[in-house]
């Protein structure tokens, strides 16, 4: 029996690859397939996307307003429709010089002032971080488009804000 000679298999592999490359060059087209058909691009007239136009109009309106609108879903309520009660009284109690002072401030709900009360996460952080030995409160989140598809992590700070770790 003659010894094993790999040159025959190497020649076969070389000729097979050459044949495939030549066929791809001869019969391929710009579509990247071997069908031989050329697909024509049809011209499509641009149609207006009404949602995009609506969003652009809202952005222009916010830029024109000047003041920052925090809640844009608040609709204007006429006083006669709400029995003159679309404003509220905010009560502030302070202590100074051993005296308790009560202030009443009239504020109206027009969407341009924020609420002075703490948020849910500020209250949660105050409750959770009562002890210095408490571990950080962290959550994992999905990072779309990350090279390794690994999740990210955000942790709640002591003042109630989320920080990326």
CSV table of N, CA and C in Angstrom, one decimal:
chain,number,residue,atom,x,y,z
A,1,UNK,N,0.8,-1.2,0.0
A,1,UNK,CA,0.0,0.0,0.0
A,1,UNK,C,0.9,1.2,0.0
A,2,UNK,N,0.6,2.2,-0.9
A,2,UNK,CA,1.4,3.4,-1.0
A,2,UNK,C,1.2,4.3,0.2
A,3,UNK,N,2.1,5.1,0.6
A,3,UNK,CA,1.9,6.1,1.7
A,3,UNK,C,0.9,7.1,1.4
A,4,UNK,N,0.3,7.7,2.4
A,4,UNK,CA,-0.8,8.7,2.2
A,4,UNK,C,-0.2,10.0,1.6
A,5,UNK,N,-0.8,10.5,0.5
A,5,UNK,CA,-0.3,11.7,-0.2
A,5,UNK,C,-1.4,12.7,-0.2
A,6,UNK,N,-1.3,13.8,0.6
A,6,UNK,CA,-2.4,14.8,0.7
A,6,UNK,C,-2.5,15.7,-0.5
A,7,UNK,N,-1.5,15.6,-1.4
A,7,UNK,CA,-1.5,16.6,-2.6
A,7,UNK,C,-2.7,16.4,-3.4
A,8,UNK,N,-3.3,15.3,-3.6
A,8,UNK,CA,-4.5,15.1,-4.4
A,8,UNK,C,-5.7,15.9,-3.8
A,9,UNK,N,-5.8,15.8,-2.5
A,9,UNK,CA,-6.9,16.6,-1.9
A,9,UNK,C,-6.7,18.1,-1.9
A,10,UNK,N,-5.5,18.5,-1.8
A,10,UNK,CA,-5.2,19.9,-1.9
A,10,UNK,C,-5.5,20.4,-3.3
A,11,UNK,N,-5.1,19.6,-4.4
A,11,UNK,CA,-5.4,20.0,-5.7
A,11,UNK,C,-7.0,20.1,-5.9
A,12,UNK,N,-7.7,19.1,-5.4
A,12,UNK,CA,-9.1,19.1,-5.6
A,12,UNK,C,-9.8,20.3,-4.9
A,13,UNK,N,-9.3,20.7,-3.7
A,13,UNK,CA,-9.8,21.9,-3.0
A,13,UNK,C,-9.5,23.1,-3.8
A,14,UNK,N,-8.3,23.3,-4.3
A,14,UNK,CA,-7.9,24.4,-5.1
A,14,UNK,C,-8.8,24.6,-6.3
A,15,UNK,N,-9.0,23.5,-7.1
A,15,UNK,CA,-9.8,23.6,-8.3
A,15,UNK,C,-11.3,23.9,-7.9
A,16,UNK,N,-11.8,23.4,-6.8
A,16,UNK,CA,-13.2,23.6,-6.4
A,16,UNK,C,-13.4,25.1,-6.1
A,17,UNK,N,-12.4,25.6,-5.3
A,17,UNK,CA,-12.5,27.1,-4.9
A,17,UNK,C,-12.4,27.9,-6.1
A,18,UNK,N,-11.5,27.6,-7.0
A,18,UNK,CA,-11.4,28.4,-8.3
A,18,UNK,C,-12.6,28.4,-9.1
A,19,UNK,N,-13.3,27.2,-9.2
A,19,UNK,CA,-14.5,27.0,-10.0
A,19,UNK,C,-15.6,27.9,-9.4
A,20,UNK,N,-15.7,27.9,-8.0
A,20,UNK,CA,-16.7,28.7,-7.4
A,20,UNK,C,-16.5,30.2,-7.6
A,21,UNK,N,-15.3,30.6,-7.5
A,21,UNK,CA,-15.0,32.1,-7.7
A,21,UNK,C,-15.3,32.5,-9.1
A,22,UNK,N,-14.9,31.7,-10.1
A,22,UNK,CA,-15.2,32.0,-11.5
A,22,UNK,C,-16.7,32.1,-11.8
A,23,UNK,N,-17.5,31.1,-11.2
A,23,UNK,CA,-18.9,31.1,-11.4
A,23,UNK,C,-19.5,32.3,-10.8
A,24,UNK,N,-19.1,32.7,-9.6
A,24,UNK,CA,-19.6,33.9,-8.9
A,24,UNK,C,-19.4,35.1,-9.7
A,25,UNK,N,-18.2,35.2,-10.3
A,25,UNK,CA,-17.8,36.4,-11.1
A,25,UNK,C,-18.7,36.4,-12.4
A,26,UNK,N,-18.9,35.3,-13.0
A,26,UNK,CA,-19.6,35.3,-14.3
A,26,UNK,C,-21.1,35.5,-14.2
A,27,UNK,N,-21.7,34.8,-13.2
A,27,UNK,CA,-23.1,34.8,-13.1
A,27,UNK,C,-23.7,35.7,-12.0
A,28,UNK,N,-22.9,36.2,-11.2
A,28,UNK,CA,-23.4,37.1,-10.1
A,28,UNK,C,-23.8,38.5,-10.6
A,29,UNK,N,-24.6,39.2,-9.8
A,29,UNK,CA,-25.0,40.5,-10.2
A,29,UNK,C,-24.9,41.4,-9.0
A,30,UNK,N,-25.3,42.7,-9.1
A,30,UNK,CA,-25.2,43.6,-8.1
A,30,UNK,C,-26.1,43.4,-6.9
A,31,UNK,N,-27.0,42.4,-7.0
A,31,UNK,CA,-27.9,42.1,-5.9
A,31,UNK,C,-27.2,41.1,-4.9
A,32,UNK,N,-26.1,40.5,-5.3
A,32,UNK,CA,-25.4,39.6,-4.4
A,32,UNK,C,-25.9,38.2,-4.5
A,33,UNK,N,-26.8,37.9,-5.4
A,33,UNK,CA,-27.3,36.5,-5.6
A,33,UNK,C,-26.9,36.0,-7.0
A,34,UNK,N,-27.2,34.7,-7.2
A,34,UNK,CA,-26.8,34.1,-8.5
A,34,UNK,C,-28.0,34.0,-9.4
A,35,UNK,N,-29.0,34.7,-9.2
A,35,UNK,CA,-30.2,34.6,-10.0
A,35,UNK,C,-30.0,35.1,-11.4
A,36,UNK,N,-29.1,36.1,-11.6
A,36,UNK,CA,-28.9,36.7,-12.9
A,36,UNK,C,-29.9,37.8,-13.2
A,37,UNK,N,-30.9,38.1,-12.3
A,37,UNK,CA,-31.8,39.2,-12.5
A,37,UNK,C,-31.3,40.4,-11.9
A,38,UNK,N,-31.5,41.5,-12.6
A,38,UNK,CA,-31.2,42.8,-12.0
A,38,UNK,C,-32.4,43.5,-11.5
A,39,UNK,N,-32.5,43.9,-10.3
A,39,UNK,CA,-33.7,44.5,-9.7
A,39,UNK,C,-33.6,46.0,-9.9
A,40,UNK,N,-34.6,46.6,-10.4
A,40,UNK,CA,-34.6,48.0,-10.6
A,40,UNK,C,-35.3,48.7,-9.4
A,41,UNK,N,-34.7,49.8,-9.0
A,41,UNK,CA,-35.3,50.5,-7.9
A,41,UNK,C,-36.4,51.4,-8.4
A,42,UNK,N,-37.5,51.2,-7.8
A,42,UNK,CA,-38.7,52.0,-8.3
A,42,UNK,C,-38.7,53.3,-7.5
A,43,UNK,N,-39.0,54.4,-8.2
A,43,UNK,CA,-39.0,55.7,-7.5
A,43,UNK,C,-40.3,55.8,-6.8
A,44,UNK,N,-40.3,56.1,-5.5
A,44,UNK,CA,-41.5,56.2,-4.7
A,44,UNK,C,-41.6,57.7,-4.3
A,45,UNK,N,-42.8,58.2,-4.5
A,45,UNK,CA,-43.0,59.6,-4.1
A,45,UNK,C,-43.1,59.7,-2.6
A,46,UNK,N,-42.5,60.7,-2.0
A,46,UNK,CA,-42.5,60.8,-0.5
A,46,UNK,C,-43.9,61.1,-0.1
A,47,UNK,N,-44.4,60.4,0.9
A,47,UNK,CA,-45.7,60.7,1.5
A,47,UNK,C,-45.4,61.3,2.9
A,48,UNK,N,-46.3,62.2,3.3
A,48,UNK,CA,-46.1,62.9,4.6
A,48,UNK,C,-46.5,61.9,5.7
A,49,UNK,N,-45.6,61.8,6.6
A,49,UNK,CA,-45.9,61.1,7.8
A,49,UNK,C,-46.6,62.0,8.8
A,50,UNK,N,-47.9,61.8,9.1
A,50,UNK,CA,-48.6,62.8,9.9
A,50,UNK,C,-48.1,62.8,11.3
A,51,UNK,N,-47.6,61.7,11.8
A,51,UNK,CA,-47.2,61.6,13.2
A,51,UNK,C,-45.9,62.4,13.4
A,52,UNK,N,-45.0,62.4,12.4
A,52,UNK,CA,-43.8,63.2,12.4
A,52,UNK,C,-44.1,64.6,12.4
A,53,UNK,N,-45.0,65.0,11.5
A,53,UNK,CA,-45.4,66.4,11.4
A,53,UNK,C,-46.0,66.9,12.7
A,54,UNK,N,-46.8,66.1,13.3
A,54,UNK,CA,-47.5,66.5,14.6
A,54,UNK,C,-46.4,66.7,15.7
A,55,UNK,N,-45.4,65.8,15.8
A,55,UNK,CA,-44.4,65.9,16.8
A,55,UNK,C,-43.6,67.1,16.5
A,56,UNK,N,-43.2,67.4,15.3
A,56,UNK,CA,-42.5,68.6,14.9
A,56,UNK,C,-43.2,69.9,15.3
A,57,UNK,N,-44.5,69.9,15.1
A,57,UNK,CA,-45.3,71.0,15.5
A,57,UNK,C,-45.3,71.2,17.0
A,58,UNK,N,-45.4,70.1,17.8
A,58,UNK,CA,-45.3,70.2,19.2
A,58,UNK,C,-44.0,70.8,19.7
A,59,UNK,N,-42.9,70.3,19.0
A,59,UNK,CA,-41.6,70.8,19.4
A,59,UNK,C,-41.4,72.3,19.1
A,60,UNK,N,-42.0,72.7,18.0
A,60,UNK,CA,-41.9,74.2,17.7
A,60,UNK,C,-42.7,75.0,18.7
A,61,UNK,N,-43.9,74.4,19.1
A,61,UNK,CA,-44.7,75.1,20.1
A,61,UNK,C,-44.0,75.3,21.4
A,62,UNK,N,-43.3,74.2,21.8
A,62,UNK,CA,-42.6,74.3,23.1
A,62,UNK,C,-41.4,75.3,23.0
A,63,UNK,N,-40.7,75.3,21.9
A,63,UNK,CA,-39.7,76.3,21.7
A,63,UNK,C,-40.2,77.7,21.7
A,64,UNK,N,-41.4,78.0,21.2
A,64,UNK,CA,-42.0,79.3,21.1
A,64,UNK,C,-42.4,79.7,22.5
A,65,UNK,N,-42.8,78.8,23.4
A,65,UNK,CA,-43.3,79.2,24.7
A,65,UNK,C,-42.3,79.9,25.6
A,66,UNK,N,-41.1,79.5,25.5
A,66,UNK,CA,-40.1,80.2,26.3
A,66,UNK,C,-39.9,79.5,27.7
A,67,UNK,N,-41.0,79.4,28.5
A,67,UNK,CA,-40.9,78.8,29.8
A,67,UNK,C,-40.9,77.3,29.5
A,68,UNK,N,-40.3,76.5,30.4
A,68,UNK,CA,-40.3,75.1,30.2
A,68,UNK,C,-41.6,74.5,30.7
A,69,UNK,N,-42.2,73.7,29.8
A,69,UNK,CA,-43.5,73.1,30.2
A,69,UNK,C,-43.2,71.7,30.7
A,70,UNK,N,-43.5,71.4,31.9
A,70,UNK,CA,-43.2,70.1,32.5
A,70,UNK,C,-44.2,69.1,32.2
A,71,UNK,N,-45.5,69.5,32.2
A,71,UNK,CA,-46.6,68.6,31.9
A,71,UNK,C,-47.4,69.2,30.7
A,72,UNK,N,-47.1,68.7,29.5
A,72,UNK,CA,-47.8,69.3,28.3
A,72,UNK,C,-49.2,68.7,28.1
A,73,UNK,N,-49.6,67.7,28.9
A,73,UNK,CA,-50.9,67.2,28.7
A,73,UNK,C,-52.0,67.9,29.6
A,74,UNK,N,-51.5,68.9,30.3
A,74,UNK,CA,-52.5,69.7,31.1
A,74,UNK,C,-53.2,70.7,30.1
A,75,UNK,N,-54.5,70.6,30.1
A,75,UNK,CA,-55.3,71.5,29.3
A,75,UNK,C,-55.7,72.7,30.1
A,76,UNK,N,-55.9,73.8,29.4
A,76,UNK,CA,-56.3,75.0,30.1
A,76,UNK,C,-57.7,74.9,30.5
A,77,UNK,N,-58.0,75.2,31.7
A,77,UNK,CA,-59.3,75.1,32.3
A,77,UNK,C,-59.8,76.6,32.5
A,78,UNK,N,-60.9,77.0,32.0
A,78,UNK,CA,-61.4,78.3,32.2
A,78,UNK,C,-62.0,78.3,33.6
A,79,UNK,N,-61.8,79.5,34.3
A,79,UNK,CA,-62.3,79.5,35.7
A,79,UNK,C,-63.8,79.3,35.8
A,80,UNK,N,-64.6,79.7,34.8
A,80,UNK,CA,-66.0,79.6,34.9
A,80,UNK,C,-66.4,78.1,34.8
A,81,UNK,N,-65.6,77.3,34.1
A,81,UNK,CA,-65.9,75.9,33.9
A,81,UNK,C,-65.5,75.1,35.2
A,82,UNK,N,-64.6,75.6,35.9
A,82,UNK,CA,-64.1,74.8,37.1
A,82,UNK,C,-64.6,75.5,38.4
A,83,UNK,N,-65.5,76.4,38.3
A,83,UNK,CA,-66.1,77.1,39.5
A,83,UNK,C,-65.0,77.8,40.2
A,84,UNK,N,-64.1,78.4,39.5
A,84,UNK,CA,-63.0,79.3,40.0
A,84,UNK,C,-62.1,78.5,40.9
A,85,UNK,N,-61.9,77.1,40.7
A,85,UNK,CA,-61.0,76.3,41.6
A,85,UNK,C,-60.0,75.6,40.9
A,86,UNK,N,-59.3,76.2,39.9
A,86,UNK,CA,-58.2,75.5,39.3
A,86,UNK,C,-56.9,75.9,39.9
A,87,UNK,N,-57.0,76.7,40.9
A,87,UNK,CA,-55.8,77.0,41.8
A,87,UNK,C,-55.9,76.3,43.1
A,88,UNK,N,-54.8,76.2,43.8
A,88,UNK,CA,-54.9,75.6,45.1
A,88,UNK,C,-54.0,76.4,46.1
A,89,UNK,N,-54.2,76.2,47.4
A,89,UNK,CA,-53.5,76.9,48.4
A,89,UNK,C,-52.4,75.9,48.9
A,90,UNK,N,-51.2,76.3,48.9
A,90,UNK,CA,-50.1,75.5,49.4
A,90,UNK,C,-49.7,76.1,50.8
A,91,UNK,N,-49.7,75.2,51.7
A,91,UNK,CA,-49.5,75.6,53.1
A,91,UNK,C,-48.0,75.2,53.5
A,92,UNK,N,-47.3,76.2,54.0
A,92,UNK,CA,-45.9,75.9,54.4
A,92,UNK,C,-45.8,76.3,55.8
A,93,UNK,N,-45.3,75.4,56.7
A,93,UNK,CA,-45.1,75.7,58.1
A,93,UNK,C,-43.7,75.7,58.4
A,94,UNK,N,-43.2,76.8,58.9
A,94,UNK,CA,-41.8,77.0,59.3
A,94,UNK,C,-41.6,77.3,60.8
A,95,UNK,N,-40.4,77.0,61.2
A,95,UNK,CA,-40.1,77.4,62.6
A,95,UNK,C,-38.9,78.3,62.6
A,96,UNK,N,-39.0,79.5,63.2
A,96,UNK,CA,-37.9,80.4,63.3
A,96,UNK,C,-38.1,81.2,64.6
A,97,UNK,N,-37.0,81.3,65.3
A,97,UNK,CA,-36.9,82.0,66.6
A,97,UNK,C,-38.0,81.5,67.6
A,98,UNK,N,-38.1,80.2,67.7
A,98,UNK,CA,-39.1,79.6,68.6
A,98,UNK,C,-40.5,80.0,68.3
A,99,UNK,N,-40.8,80.4,67.1
A,99,UNK,CA,-42.1,80.7,66.6
A,99,UNK,C,-42.5,79.8,65.4
A,100,UNK,N,-43.7,79.4,65.4
A,100,UNK,CA,-44.1,78.6,64.3
A,100,UNK,C,-44.9,79.5,63.4
A,101,UNK,N,-44.4,79.6,62.1
A,101,UNK,CA,-45.0,80.5,61.1
A,101,UNK,C,-45.7,79.7,60.1
A,102,UNK,N,-47.0,80.0,59.8
A,102,UNK,CA,-47.8,79.3,58.8
A,102,UNK,C,-47.9,80.3,57.6
A,103,UNK,N,-47.5,79.8,56.4
A,103,UNK,CA,-47.6,80.6,55.2
A,103,UNK,C,-48.6,79.9,54.3
A,104,UNK,N,-49.5,80.7,53.6
A,104,UNK,CA,-50.4,80.1,52.7
A,104,UNK,C,-50.1,80.8,51.3
A,105,UNK,N,-49.8,80.0,50.3
A,105,UNK,CA,-49.4,80.5,49.0
A,105,UNK,C,-50.4,80.0,48.0
A,106,UNK,N,-50.9,80.9,47.2
A,106,UNK,CA,-51.9,80.5,46.1
A,106,UNK,C,-51.1,80.1,44.9
A,107,UNK,N,-51.3,78.8,44.4
A,107,UNK,CA,-50.6,78.4,43.2
A,107,UNK,C,-51.6,77.8,42.2
A,108,UNK,N,-51.4,78.1,40.9
A,108,UNK,CA,-52.3,77.6,39.9
A,108,UNK,C,-51.7,76.5,39.1
A,109,UNK,N,-52.5,75.6,38.7
A,109,UNK,CA,-52.0,74.4,37.9
A,109,UNK,C,-52.0,74.8,36.4
A,110,UNK,N,-50.9,75.3,36.0
A,110,UNK,CA,-50.8,75.6,34.5
A,110,UNK,C,-49.7,74.8,33.9
A,111,UNK,N,-49.1,73.9,34.6
A,111,UNK,CA,-48.1,73.0,34.0
A,111,UNK,C,-46.7,73.6,34.0
A,112,UNK,N,-46.5,74.8,34.5
A,112,UNK,CA,-45.2,75.4,34.4
A,112,UNK,C,-44.4,75.4,35.8
A,113,UNK,N,-45.0,74.8,36.8
A,113,UNK,CA,-44.3,74.7,38.1
A,113,UNK,C,-44.2,73.3,38.5
A,114,UNK,N,-43.1,72.9,39.1
A,114,UNK,CA,-43.0,71.5,39.6
A,114,UNK,C,-43.6,71.4,41.0
A,115,UNK,N,-43.9,70.1,41.3
A,115,UNK,CA,-44.4,69.8,42.7
A,115,UNK,C,-43.2,69.8,43.6
A,116,UNK,N,-43.4,70.4,44.8
A,116,UNK,CA,-42.3,70.5,45.8
A,116,UNK,C,-42.1,69.3,46.6
A,117,UNK,N,-43.0,68.3,46.5
A,117,UNK,CA,-42.9,67.1,47.3
A,117,UNK,C,-41.8,66.2,46.8
A,118,UNK,N,-41.3,65.4,47.6
A,118,UNK,CA,-40.3,64.4,47.1
A,118,UNK,C,-40.9,63.4,46.2
A,119,UNK,N,-40.0,62.8,45.3
A,119,UNK,CA,-40.5,61.8,44.4
A,119,UNK,C,-40.6,60.5,45.1
A,120,UNK,N,-41.1,59.5,44.4
A,120,UNK,CA,-41.2,58.1,45.0
A,120,UNK,C,-39.8,57.6,45.4
A,121,UNK,N,-38.8,57.8,44.4
A,121,UNK,CA,-37.5,57.2,44.6
A,121,UNK,C,-36.7,58.0,45.7
A,122,UNK,N,-37.0,59.3,45.9
A,122,UNK,CA,-36.4,60.0,47.0
A,122,UNK,C,-36.9,59.5,48.3
A,123,UNK,N,-38.2,59.2,48.4
A,123,UNK,CA,-38.7,58.6,49.7
A,123,UNK,C,-38.2,57.2,49.9
A,124,UNK,N,-38.1,56.4,48.8
A,124,UNK,CA,-37.6,55.1,49.0
A,124,UNK,C,-36.1,55.1,49.4
A,125,UNK,N,-35.3,56.0,48.8
A,125,UNK,CA,-33.9,56.0,49.2
A,125,UNK,C,-33.7,56.5,50.7
A,126,UNK,N,-34.6,57.4,51.1
A,126,UNK,CA,-34.5,57.8,52.5
A,126,UNK,C,-34.9,56.7,53.4
A,127,UNK,N,-35.8,55.9,53.1
A,127,UNK,CA,-36.2,54.7,53.9
A,127,UNK,C,-35.2,53.6,53.8
A,128,UNK,N,-34.7,53.3,52.6
A,128,UNK,CA,-33.8,52.2,52.4
A,128,UNK,C,-32.4,52.5,53.0
A,129,UNK,N,-31.9,53.7,52.9
A,129,UNK,CA,-30.5,54.0,53.3
A,129,UNK,C,-30.5,54.6,54.8
A,130,UNK,N,-31.4,54.1,55.6
A,130,UNK,CA,-31.4,54.6,57.0
A,130,UNK,C,-30.2,54.1,57.8
A,131,UNK,N,-29.6,53.0,57.3
A,131,UNK,CA,-28.4,52.5,58.0
A,131,UNK,C,-27.2,52.6,57.1
A,132,UNK,N,-26.0,52.9,57.6
A,132,UNK,CA,-24.8,53.0,56.8
A,132,UNK,C,-24.3,51.6,56.3
A,133,UNK,N,-24.7,50.5,56.9
A,133,UNK,CA,-24.3,49.2,56.5
A,133,UNK,C,-25.1,48.6,55.4
A,134,UNK,N,-26.1,49.3,55.0
A,134,UNK,CA,-27.0,48.8,53.9
A,134,UNK,C,-26.3,48.8,52.6
A,135,UNK,N,-26.4,47.7,51.8
A,135,UNK,CA,-25.8,47.6,50.5
A,135,UNK,C,-26.5,48.5,49.5
A,136,UNK,N,-25.9,48.9,48.4
A,136,UNK,CA,-26.5,49.7,47.4
A,136,UNK,C,-27.7,49.0,46.8
A,137,UNK,N,-28.7,49.8,46.5
A,137,UNK,CA,-29.9,49.3,45.8
A,137,UNK,C,-29.6,49.4,44.3
A,138,UNK,N,-29.4,48.3,43.6
A,138,UNK,CA,-29.0,48.3,42.2
A,138,UNK,C,-30.0,47.5,41.4
A,139,UNK,N,-30.1,47.8,40.1
A,139,UNK,CA,-30.9,47.0,39.2
A,139,UNK,C,-30.1,46.9,37.9
A,140,UNK,N,-30.4,45.8,37.2
A,140,UNK,CA,-29.8,45.6,35.9
A,140,UNK,C,-30.7,46.1,34.8
A,141,UNK,N,-30.2,46.6,33.7
A,141,UNK,CA,-31.0,47.0,32.6
A,141,UNK,C,-30.3,46.6,31.3
A,142,UNK,N,-31.1,46.5,30.2
A,142,UNK,CA,-30.7,46.0,28.9
A,142,UNK,C,-30.0,47.1,28.2
A,143,UNK,N,-28.8,46.9,27.7
A,143,UNK,CA,-28.1,47.9,26.9
A,143,UNK,C,-28.2,47.5,25.5
A,144,UNK,N,-29.1,48.0,24.7
A,144,UNK,CA,-29.2,47.7,23.3
A,144,UNK,C,-28.1,48.3,22.5
A,145,UNK,N,-27.6,47.5,21.6
A,145,UNK,CA,-26.5,48.0,20.8
A,145,UNK,C,-25.1,47.9,21.4
A,146,UNK,N,-25.0,47.3,22.6
A,146,UNK,CA,-23.7,47.1,23.2
A,146,UNK,C,-22.9,46.0,22.5
A,147,UNK,N,-21.6,46.1,22.4
A,147,UNK,CA,-20.8,45.2,21.7
A,147,UNK,C,-20.9,43.8,22.2
A,148,UNK,N,-20.9,43.6,23.5
A,148,UNK,CA,-20.9,42.3,24.1
A,148,UNK,C,-22.3,41.8,24.6
A,149,UNK,N,-23.3,42.7,24.4
A,149,UNK,CA,-24.7,42.4,24.8
A,149,UNK,C,-24.8,42.1,26.3
A,150,UNK,N,-24.0,42.7,27.1
A,150,UNK,CA,-24.0,42.5,28.5
A,150,UNK,C,-24.9,43.6,29.1
A,151,UNK,N,-25.7,43.2,30.2
A,151,UNK,CA,-26.6,44.2,30.8
A,151,UNK,C,-25.8,45.2,31.6
A,152,UNK,N,-26.3,46.4,31.7
A,152,UNK,CA,-25.7,47.5,32.5
A,152,UNK,C,-26.3,47.4,33.9
A,153,UNK,N,-25.8,48.3,34.8
A,153,UNK,CA,-26.3,48.3,36.2
A,153,UNK,C,-26.5,49.8,36.6
A,154,UNK,N,-27.6,50.1,37.2
A,154,UNK,CA,-27.9,51.4,37.8
A,154,UNK,C,-28.1,51.2,39.3
A,155,UNK,N,-27.6,52.2,40.0
A,155,UNK,CA,-27.8,52.1,41.5
A,155,UNK,C,-28.5,53.4,42.0
A,156,UNK,N,-29.3,53.2,43.0
A,156,UNK,CA,-29.9,54.4,43.6
A,156,UNK,C,-29.0,55.1,44.6
A,157,UNK,N,-28.8,56.4,44.4
A,157,UNK,CA,-28.0,57.1,45.4
A,157,UNK,C,-28.8,57.5,46.6
A,158,UNK,N,-28.1,58.0,47.6
A,158,UNK,CA,-28.8,58.4,48.9
A,158,UNK,C,-29.8,59.5,48.7
A,159,UNK,N,-29.6,60.3,47.7
A,159,UNK,CA,-30.6,61.4,47.5
A,159,UNK,C,-31.7,61.1,46.5
A,160,UNK,N,-31.8,59.8,46.1
A,160,UNK,CA,-32.9,59.3,45.3
A,160,UNK,C,-32.8,59.4,43.8
A,161,UNK,N,-31.6,59.6,43.3
A,161,UNK,CA,-31.3,59.7,41.9
A,161,UNK,C,-30.6,58.4,41.4
A,162,UNK,N,-30.9,57.9,40.2
A,162,UNK,CA,-30.3,56.7,39.6
A,162,UNK,C,-28.9,57.1,39.0
A,163,UNK,N,-27.9,56.3,39.3
A,163,UNK,CA,-26.6,56.5,38.8
A,163,UNK,C,-26.1,55.2,38.1
A,164,UNK,N,-25.6,55.4,36.8
A,164,UNK,CA,-25.1,54.2,36.1
A,164,UNK,C,-23.7,53.8,36.6
A,165,UNK,N,-23.6,52.5,36.9
A,165,UNK,CA,-22.3,52.0,37.4
A,165,UNK,C,-21.6,51.3,36.3
